[in-house]
Short mmCIF file of C-alpha atoms in Angstrom, two decimals:
data_model
loop_
_atom_site.label_atom_id
_atom_site.label_comp_id
_atom_site.label_asym_id
_atom_site.label_seq_id
_atom_site.Cartn_x
_atom_site.Cartn_y
_atom_site.Cartn_z
CA MET A 1038 3.93 33.84 14.76
CA MET A 1039 4.81 30.89 16.14
CA THR A 1040 5.59 28.28 14.10
CA ARG A 1041 4.11 24.93 14.60
CA ARG A 1042 6.00 21.98 14.86
CA ALA A 1043 4.48 18.16 13.26
CA LEU A 1044 6.76 14.70 13.60
CA ILE A 1045 5.64 12.09 11.19
CA SER A 1046 6.52 8.91 11.39
CA GLY A 1047 7.24 6.79 8.27
CA ALA A 1048 8.53 8.40 4.83
CA GLY A 1049 5.88 6.51 2.98
CA ILE A 1050 2.93 7.40 0.38
CA ALA A 1051 0.86 8.78 3.56
CA GLY A 1052 3.64 10.35 5.58
CA SER A 1053 5.10 12.14 2.20
CA THR A 1054 2.16 13.43 1.42
CA LEU A 1055 1.33 14.87 4.35
CA ALA A 1056 4.60 16.10 4.72
CA TRP A 1057 4.25 18.51 1.94
CA GLN A 1058 0.69 19.74 2.60
CA LEU A 1059 1.27 20.35 6.10
CA ALA A 1060 4.72 22.58 5.39
CA GLY A 1061 2.37 23.90 2.81
CA ARG A 1062 0.46 25.10 5.29
CA GLY A 1063 3.24 26.54 7.35
CA TRP A 1064 4.42 24.17 9.84
CA ASP A 1065 7.72 22.86 10.71
CA VAL A 1066 7.78 19.38 9.56
CA THR A 1067 10.31 16.57 10.41
CA VAL A 1068 9.51 13.14 9.12
CA VAL A 1069 11.34 10.24 10.55
CA GLU A 1070 12.02 6.82 9.11
CA LYS A 1071 13.29 3.68 10.48
CA ALA A 1072 14.88 2.67 7.05
CA THR A 1073 17.96 3.77 5.78
CA GLY A 1074 16.97 4.45 2.66
CA GLN A 1075 13.44 3.40 -0.07
CA ARG A 1076 13.13 0.37 -0.71
CA SER A 1077 12.51 -0.90 -4.25
CA SER A 1078 10.19 -3.34 -3.85
CA GLY A 1079 6.23 -3.50 -4.13
CA ASN A 1080 3.09 -4.54 -6.55
CA PRO A 1081 2.58 -1.93 -8.98
CA VAL A 1082 -0.61 0.26 -7.52
CA ASP A 1083 -3.39 2.82 -9.44
CA VAL A 1084 -3.19 6.44 -8.44
CA ARG A 1085 -6.83 6.96 -9.45
CA ASP A 1086 -9.49 10.42 -9.08
CA ASP A 1087 -9.31 12.12 -5.72
CA ALA A 1088 -6.04 10.96 -5.09
CA LEU A 1089 -4.41 11.64 -8.87
CA ARG A 1090 -6.11 15.29 -8.34
CA ILE A 1091 -4.02 15.88 -5.18
CA VAL A 1092 -1.03 14.48 -6.66
CA GLU A 1093 -1.06 16.75 -9.58
CA GLY A 1094 -1.94 19.40 -7.28
CA MET A 1095 1.28 18.80 -5.41
CA GLY A 1096 3.02 19.33 -9.08
CA VAL A 1097 4.04 15.90 -9.42
CA GLY A 1098 1.81 14.73 -11.80
CA ASP A 1099 3.99 14.69 -14.55
CA ARG A 1100 7.01 12.83 -13.18
CA ILE A 1101 4.00 10.43 -11.84
CA ARG A 1102 3.04 9.38 -15.47
CA ALA A 1103 6.18 9.45 -16.60
CA ALA A 1104 6.91 6.69 -14.36
CA ALA A 1105 3.22 4.69 -15.03
CA THR A 1106 3.35 0.91 -16.69
CA SER A 1107 2.82 0.23 -20.01
CA VAL A 1108 0.43 -2.66 -19.56
CA GLN A 1109 -2.31 -3.20 -21.82
CA ARG A 1110 -3.46 -6.91 -21.53
CA LEU A 1111 -4.00 -9.21 -18.01
CA VAL A 1112 -3.21 -12.86 -19.81
CA LEU A 1113 -3.94 -16.03 -17.63
CA VAL A 1114 -1.87 -18.71 -18.03
CA ASP A 1115 -2.02 -22.29 -16.56
CA ARG A 1116 0.72 -24.73 -15.50
CA ASP A 1117 2.57 -25.33 -18.16
CA GLY A 1118 2.72 -21.31 -19.38
CA ARG A 1119 -0.12 -22.52 -21.85
CA ARG A 1120 -2.51 -19.30 -22.61
CA VAL A 1121 -5.56 -19.47 -20.96
CA ALA A 1122 -7.17 -16.43 -21.63
CA ALA A 1123 -6.52 -12.99 -22.48
CA VAL A 1124 -8.54 -9.64 -21.60
CA PRO A 1125 -7.71 -5.87 -21.86
CA ALA A 1126 -6.49 -4.27 -18.67
CA SER A 1127 -9.21 -2.21 -18.71
CA ALA A 1128 -11.52 -4.99 -18.68
CA VAL A 1129 -10.57 -5.23 -14.63
CA GLY A 1130 -12.06 -2.63 -13.64
CA GLY A 1131 -10.36 0.86 -11.81
CA SER A 1132 -11.56 4.31 -12.73
CA LYS A 1133 -10.73 6.23 -16.21
CA GLN A 1134 -9.50 8.60 -13.70
CA SER A 1135 -5.96 5.93 -12.71
CA VAL A 1136 -2.54 5.65 -13.51
CA GLU A 1137 -0.66 2.74 -12.33
CA VAL A 1138 2.85 2.75 -11.02
CA PRO A 1139 5.30 0.68 -9.10
CA ARG A 1140 4.41 2.06 -5.75
CA ALA A 1141 8.16 2.48 -5.22
CA GLU A 1142 8.40 4.86 -8.02
CA LEU A 1143 5.16 6.85 -6.51
CA ALA A 1144 6.99 6.72 -2.78
CA GLY A 1145 9.75 8.10 -3.96
CA VAL A 1146 8.03 11.15 -6.32
CA LEU A 1147 6.12 11.86 -3.40
CA LEU A 1148 9.18 11.75 -0.61
CA ASP A 1149 11.72 13.94 -3.05
CA ALA A 1150 8.24 16.55 -2.82
CA ALA A 1151 8.39 16.33 0.92
CA ALA A 1152 12.02 16.95 1.32
CA THR A 1153 11.97 20.28 -0.56
CA ARG A 1154 10.06 21.30 2.41
CA ALA A 1155 10.76 19.13 4.97
CA ASP A 1156 13.39 17.54 7.25
CA VAL A 1157 13.49 13.73 6.32
CA ARG A 1158 15.91 11.50 8.47
CA PHE A 1159 16.33 8.02 7.81
CA ASP A 1160 17.90 5.40 9.85
CA ASP A 1161 15.81 6.61 13.03
CA ALA A 1162 12.52 6.06 14.86
CA ILE A 1163 10.49 7.05 17.71
CA ALA A 1164 11.38 5.20 20.70
CA ALA A 1165 9.11 7.04 23.30
CA ILE A 1166 6.27 9.28 23.49
CA GLU A 1167 5.04 11.86 25.95
CA GLN A 1168 2.17 13.84 25.93
CA SER A 1169 1.01 16.96 27.96
CA ALA A 1170 -1.63 19.49 27.62
CA THR A 1171 0.63 21.34 25.39
CA GLY A 1172 3.02 19.31 22.99
CA VAL A 1173 4.40 15.97 22.98
CA THR A 1174 7.98 14.99 23.67
CA VAL A 1175 9.48 12.56 21.54
CA GLU A 1176 12.45 10.42 22.14
CA PHE A 1177 14.32 8.51 19.16
CA GLU A 1178 16.34 5.68 18.99
CA SER A 1179 19.28 7.51 18.04
CA GLY A 1180 19.40 9.15 21.54
CA GLY A 1181 18.29 12.83 20.43
CA THR A 1182 14.80 14.33 21.43
CA GLY A 1183 12.05 16.71 20.41
CA ASP A 1184 9.11 18.83 21.33
CA TYR A 1185 6.03 18.73 18.81
CA ASP A 1186 2.69 20.46 18.70
CA LEU A 1187 1.53 16.78 17.14
CA VAL A 1188 2.81 13.42 16.11
CA VAL A 1189 1.36 11.45 13.35
CA GLY A 1190 2.21 7.64 12.89
CA SER A 1191 1.89 6.58 9.02
CA ASP A 1192 4.79 4.21 9.73
CA GLY A 1193 2.79 1.39 8.46
CA GLN A 1194 0.97 -1.94 9.47
CA HIS A 1195 3.82 -2.55 11.98
CA SER A 1196 2.99 1.12 13.03
CA ARG A 1197 5.72 1.98 16.55
CA VAL A 1198 3.61 4.54 17.29
CA ARG A 1199 0.24 2.44 17.06
CA ALA A 1200 2.16 0.20 19.49
CA LEU A 1201 3.16 2.85 21.96
CA GLU A 1202 -0.01 5.12 22.12
CA PHE A 1203 -2.33 2.84 21.51
CA GLY A 1204 -1.63 -0.44 22.50
CA ALA A 1205 -0.03 -4.24 20.81
CA GLU A 1206 -0.68 -4.47 17.25
CA GLU A 1207 -2.47 -8.27 18.19
CA ARG A 1208 -5.22 -5.77 19.28
CA PHE A 1209 -6.07 -4.49 16.29
CA ALA A 1210 -4.64 -6.96 13.32
CA HIS A 1211 -7.01 -8.67 11.66
CA ARG A 1212 -5.42 -11.67 9.50
CA LEU A 1213 -7.51 -12.56 6.14
CA GLY A 1214 -5.54 -15.89 6.01
CA MET A 1215 -3.25 -14.78 2.71
CA PHE A 1216 0.20 -13.61 2.15
CA VAL A 1217 1.74 -11.61 -0.22
CA GLY A 1218 5.66 -11.37 -1.26
CA THR A 1219 6.70 -9.82 -4.32
CA VAL A 1220 10.50 -9.46 -5.67
CA SER A 1221 11.97 -6.88 -8.53
CA ALA A 1222 13.37 -8.95 -11.37
CA PRO A 1223 16.29 -6.80 -13.42
CA GLY A 1224 16.70 -8.35 -16.88
CA ALA A 1225 14.12 -10.93 -16.14
CA GLU A 1226 12.38 -11.43 -20.00
CA VAL A 1227 8.82 -10.44 -20.26
CA ASP A 1228 5.95 -8.55 -22.52
CA PRO A 1229 6.21 -4.61 -21.69
CA ALA A 1230 2.60 -5.03 -22.52
CA ASP A 1231 1.01 -8.18 -20.85
CA MET A 1232 0.57 -9.04 -17.20
CA VAL A 1233 0.85 -12.55 -16.53
CA MET A 1234 -0.97 -14.30 -14.05
CA LEU A 1235 -0.84 -18.37 -13.26
CA GLY A 1236 -4.16 -19.14 -11.15
CA VAL A 1237 -4.05 -22.65 -9.50
CA PRO A 1238 -6.99 -23.54 -6.35
CA GLY A 1239 -5.06 -21.05 -3.40
CA ARG A 1240 -2.32 -19.59 -5.14
CA SER A 1241 -1.47 -17.60 -8.16
CA PHE A 1242 1.70 -15.83 -9.18
CA SER A 1243 2.10 -13.15 -11.41
CA LEU A 1244 4.40 -11.60 -13.51
CA HIS A 1245 4.13 -7.83 -14.18
CA PRO A 1246 6.51 -6.14 -16.50
CA SER A 1247 6.36 -2.53 -14.21
CA ASN A 1248 7.91 0.40 -16.14
CA GLY A 1249 10.91 -1.46 -16.99
CA ILE A 1250 12.28 -3.60 -14.39
CA PRO A 1251 9.56 -6.66 -13.91
CA ILE A 1252 8.25 -7.38 -10.82
CA GLY A 1253 6.88 -11.40 -9.62
CA ALA A 1254 4.37 -11.72 -7.01
CA PHE A 1255 2.94 -14.45 -4.72
CA ILE A 1256 -0.41 -14.14 -3.49
CA PHE A 1257 -1.91 -17.51 -1.67
CA HIS A 1258 -4.08 -18.37 0.73
CA SER A 1259 -2.48 -20.01 4.01
CA ASP A 1260 -3.23 -20.02 8.11
CA ARG A 1261 0.47 -20.76 8.81
CA GLU A 1262 1.77 -18.70 11.83
CA TYR A 1263 3.89 -15.66 10.44
CA ASP A 1264 6.41 -13.30 12.64
CA HIS A 1265 7.27 -10.39 10.37
CA ARG A 1266 10.16 -10.22 12.74
CA ASP A 1267 11.82 -13.12 11.50
CA ALA A 1268 13.70 -12.11 8.38
CA ALA A 1269 14.13 -15.80 7.53
CA GLN A 1270 10.33 -16.88 7.51
CA PRO A 1271 9.52 -15.41 3.90
CA ALA A 1272 11.75 -17.21 1.80
CA GLN A 1273 10.72 -20.13 3.60
CA ILE A 1274 6.97 -19.58 3.11
CA VAL A 1275 7.13 -18.60 -0.35
CA THR A 1276 9.44 -21.96 -1.07
CA HIS A 1277 6.92 -24.47 0.69
CA ALA A 1278 3.55 -22.44 -0.76
CA TYR A 1279 4.62 -22.87 -4.38
CA ALA A 1280 6.99 -25.88 -4.27
CA GLY A 1281 5.62 -28.31 -7.75
CA LEU A 1282 4.07 -25.22 -9.51
CA GLY A 1283 5.78 -24.82 -13.22
CA TRP A 1284 6.18 -21.97 -15.48
CA ARG A 1285 8.46 -19.64 -14.61
CA VAL A 1286 7.60 -20.02 -10.76
CA PRO A 1287 10.90 -21.34 -9.65
CA GLU A 1288 13.01 -19.14 -11.26
CA PHE A 1289 11.35 -16.06 -9.19
CA VAL A 1290 11.17 -18.35 -6.12
CA GLU A 1291 14.50 -18.51 -6.88
CA ARG A 1292 14.93 -14.67 -7.32
CA PHE A 1293 12.77 -14.34 -3.82
CA ILE A 1294 15.26 -16.20 -2.09
CA ALA A 1295 18.44 -14.34 -2.85
CA ALA A 1296 17.39 -10.67 -3.11
CA ASP A 1297 18.12 -8.42 -0.40
CA ASP A 1298 14.72 -6.55 -0.91
CA VAL A 1299 11.48 -8.24 -1.06
CA TYR A 1300 8.41 -7.21 0.50
CA PHE A 1301 6.62 -10.01 2.09
CA ASP A 1302 3.95 -9.89 5.06
CA ALA A 1303 0.59 -11.54 6.06
CA VAL A 1304 -2.65 -10.07 4.29
CA THR A 1305 -3.99 -8.06 7.11
CA GLN A 1306 -7.06 -5.26 8.01
CA ILE A 1307 -6.14 -2.69 11.22
CA ARG A 1308 -8.98 -2.32 12.62
CA LEU A 1309 -9.60 0.57 15.66
CA ASP A 1310 -12.13 2.24 17.02
CA SER A 1311 -10.05 5.60 17.24
CA TRP A 1312 -7.21 6.87 14.87
CA SER A 1313 -6.13 9.25 17.41
CA THR A 1314 -5.86 9.68 21.54
CA GLY A 1315 -4.75 13.56 22.49
CA ARG A 1316 -1.98 15.10 20.18
CA VAL A 1317 -0.94 11.86 18.60
CA GLY A 1318 -2.49 10.44 15.55
CA LEU A 1319 -2.66 7.73 13.01
CA LEU A 1320 -3.06 7.75 9.13
CA GLY A 1321 -2.64 5.20 6.48
CA ASP A 1322 -1.90 1.43 7.02
CA ALA A 1323 -1.17 2.41 10.57
CA ALA A 1324 -4.97 3.16 10.73
CA SER A 1325 -6.82 1.56 8.41
CA SER A 1326 -4.70 -0.63 6.55
CA VAL A 1327 -7.35 -2.19 3.76
CA SER A 1328 -5.17 -5.08 2.95
CA LEU A 1329 -3.61 -5.62 -0.36
CA PHE A 1330 -7.18 -5.01 -2.08
CA GLY A 1331 -8.62 -2.38 -1.11
CA ASP A 1332 -6.87 1.33 -2.89
CA GLY A 1333 -4.56 1.64 -0.04
CA SER A 1334 -2.23 4.15 -2.00
CA SER A 1335 -4.55 6.14 -3.42
CA LEU A 1336 -6.54 6.31 -0.01
CA ALA A 1337 -3.57 7.23 1.75
CA ILE A 1338 -2.92 10.44 -0.44
CA VAL A 1339 -6.45 11.28 0.03
CA GLY A 1340 -6.00 10.62 3.85
CA ALA A 1341 -3.22 12.64 4.26
CA ARG A 1342 -4.84 15.54 2.17
CA THR A 1343 -8.14 15.35 4.84
CA LEU A 1344 -5.58 15.28 7.42
CA ALA A 1345 -3.85 18.43 6.34
CA ASP A 1346 -7.22 20.26 5.61
CA ALA A 1347 -8.28 19.64 9.09
CA VAL A 1348 -5.00 20.52 11.55
CA ALA A 1349 -5.05 23.58 9.36
CA ALA A 1350 -8.32 24.13 10.31
CA HIS A 1351 -7.90 23.85 13.88
CA PRO A 1352 -4.07 24.68 14.33
CA ASP A 1353 -4.30 25.32 17.97
CA ASP A 1354 -6.61 21.34 18.95
CA PRO A 1355 -5.05 18.78 17.73
CA ALA A 1356 -7.77 16.69 19.24
CA THR A 1357 -10.38 18.37 17.11
CA ALA A 1358 -8.64 17.80 13.66
CA PHE A 1359 -7.73 14.20 14.26
CA SER A 1360 -11.91 13.71 15.14
CA GLU A 1361 -12.75 16.22 11.80
CA TYR A 1362 -10.07 14.00 9.68
CA GLU A 1363 -11.36 10.70 11.11
CA ARG A 1364 -15.03 11.23 10.52
CA ARG A 1365 -14.42 12.34 7.08
CA HIS A 1366 -12.10 9.27 5.82
CA ARG A 1367 -13.54 6.40 7.72
CA MET A 1368 -16.52 7.36 5.18
CA LEU A 1369 -14.11 6.26 2.17
CA VAL A 1370 -12.17 3.19 4.39
CA ALA A 1371 -15.31 1.60 5.89
CA PRO A 1372 -16.88 0.18 2.24
CA LYS A 1373 -13.34 -0.80 0.94
CA GLN A 1374 -12.39 -2.95 4.66
CA ARG A 1375 -16.05 -4.42 4.11
CA GLY A 1376 -15.71 -5.99 0.66
CA VAL A 1377 -12.14 -6.99 0.87
CA ARG A 1378 -13.04 -10.94 1.72
CA THR A 1379 -15.16 -10.74 -1.46
CA ALA A 1380 -11.92 -9.14 -3.64
CA ALA A 1381 -9.49 -11.56 -1.97
CA GLY A 1382 -11.67 -14.36 -2.99
CA GLN A 1383 -12.34 -13.23 -6.88
CA VAL A 1384 -8.27 -12.63 -6.91
CA VAL A 1385 -7.04 -15.56 -5.63
CA PRO A 1386 -9.74 -18.08 -5.89
CA ARG A 1387 -9.88 -21.11 -3.42
CA THR A 1388 -11.21 -23.90 -5.68
CA ALA A 1389 -11.41 -24.92 -9.75
CA LEU A 1390 -14.81 -23.98 -10.14
CA GLY A 1391 -13.63 -20.23 -8.50
CA LEU A 1392 -11.26 -20.29 -10.91
CA GLY A 1393 -12.78 -20.61 -13.70
CA THR A 1394 -15.96 -18.52 -12.71
CA ARG A 1395 -13.54 -15.57 -11.96
CA ASN A 1396 -12.26 -16.51 -15.69
CA LEU A 1397 -15.71 -16.16 -17.26
CA VAL A 1398 -16.56 -12.89 -15.35
CA LEU A 1399 -13.55 -11.37 -16.81
CA ARG A 1400 -14.32 -12.50 -20.32
CA ILE A 1401 -18.18 -11.55 -19.91
CA MET A 1402 -16.71 -7.96 -18.99
CA HIS A 1403 -14.72 -7.48 -21.58
CA MET A 1404 -17.86 -8.17 -23.85
CA THR A 1405 -20.32 -6.18 -22.00
CA ARG A 1406 -17.54 -3.30 -22.39
CA MET A 1407 -16.98 -3.71 -26.30
CA GLN A 1408 -20.34 -4.05 -26.81
CA SER A 1409 -21.19 -0.93 -24.70
CA THR A 1410 -18.71 1.32 -26.48
CA PRO A 1411 -19.95 3.50 -29.51
CA LEU A 1412 -17.84 3.39 -33.01
CA VAL A 1413 -16.14 6.19 -34.15
CA GLU A 1414 -16.70 7.07 -37.55
#
């Protein structure tokens, strides 16, 4: 029996999940990742509902639960660090079938699983793609070439595969006028049960205990121009945006400036009319980034499983497989993309009135849940 070959660009959450799923269906899978190793930065994310069931089926549910954070409360503070409000983390929303885990931990667990079934190559990337009726020839930045039956770009918001096969990023990227930056802070003093957030009009800074290595997160509104290829800009933008704020903000701005591994990007939606062309398709943020506020990690896991199922159903017809995957997965993505601007305004209100309203809503949600919870005798 002929072995079919797949190339996946990107060893993140989507790419690693797809690699494991496709290899389990008999495909010879190669994953190529531009980075030299796994990054340590990024906010904690939720693995929920169908995504949680998928990772359980992959046999990594126990590792993901072991890496879960222990946050119990969301604490809101003012510029001086005084407590404004505190609500249980459950009051913020989300599914009961959910595990919060640092993004880097989730990506690492899934990558470890993928590496047991697929060939994972770091420090390389796709340089050119040439399709034919029977396959795809890929040239790598390292100088080698390879022939594949299909290629999947799961290489994030700034996807190389998308640029090569679909066009320039500017055609598909829709910025929301916000930025997010995160930095890991080993040794920082935090309460392991509390996520603490300082909010002022247009800006927020949150301190998350994660699972032992705290994470500082800057989320703010700004229409400033930004080029993700300019390594000096993140420190400059964060320093300017958070000048004059108190509490622990100056400490974490300094950590952000000094750190070797930070995350920083414009909050952006990626929207395309089609996620595939011939034997090349897109997955995760490369296809449909729903921004910071849209369950991106869980959607990436579910999308990877959906794509693997479609490929298994149409192994000799990648175009049909990609079309079936897109038809099914768009139904999950579209509502998240439509609601992202409302969510952004709730997470980082632009005005003092908006901040007060958000805090009041959190308290009401908490009280409503308390009143609806039955007493246990």
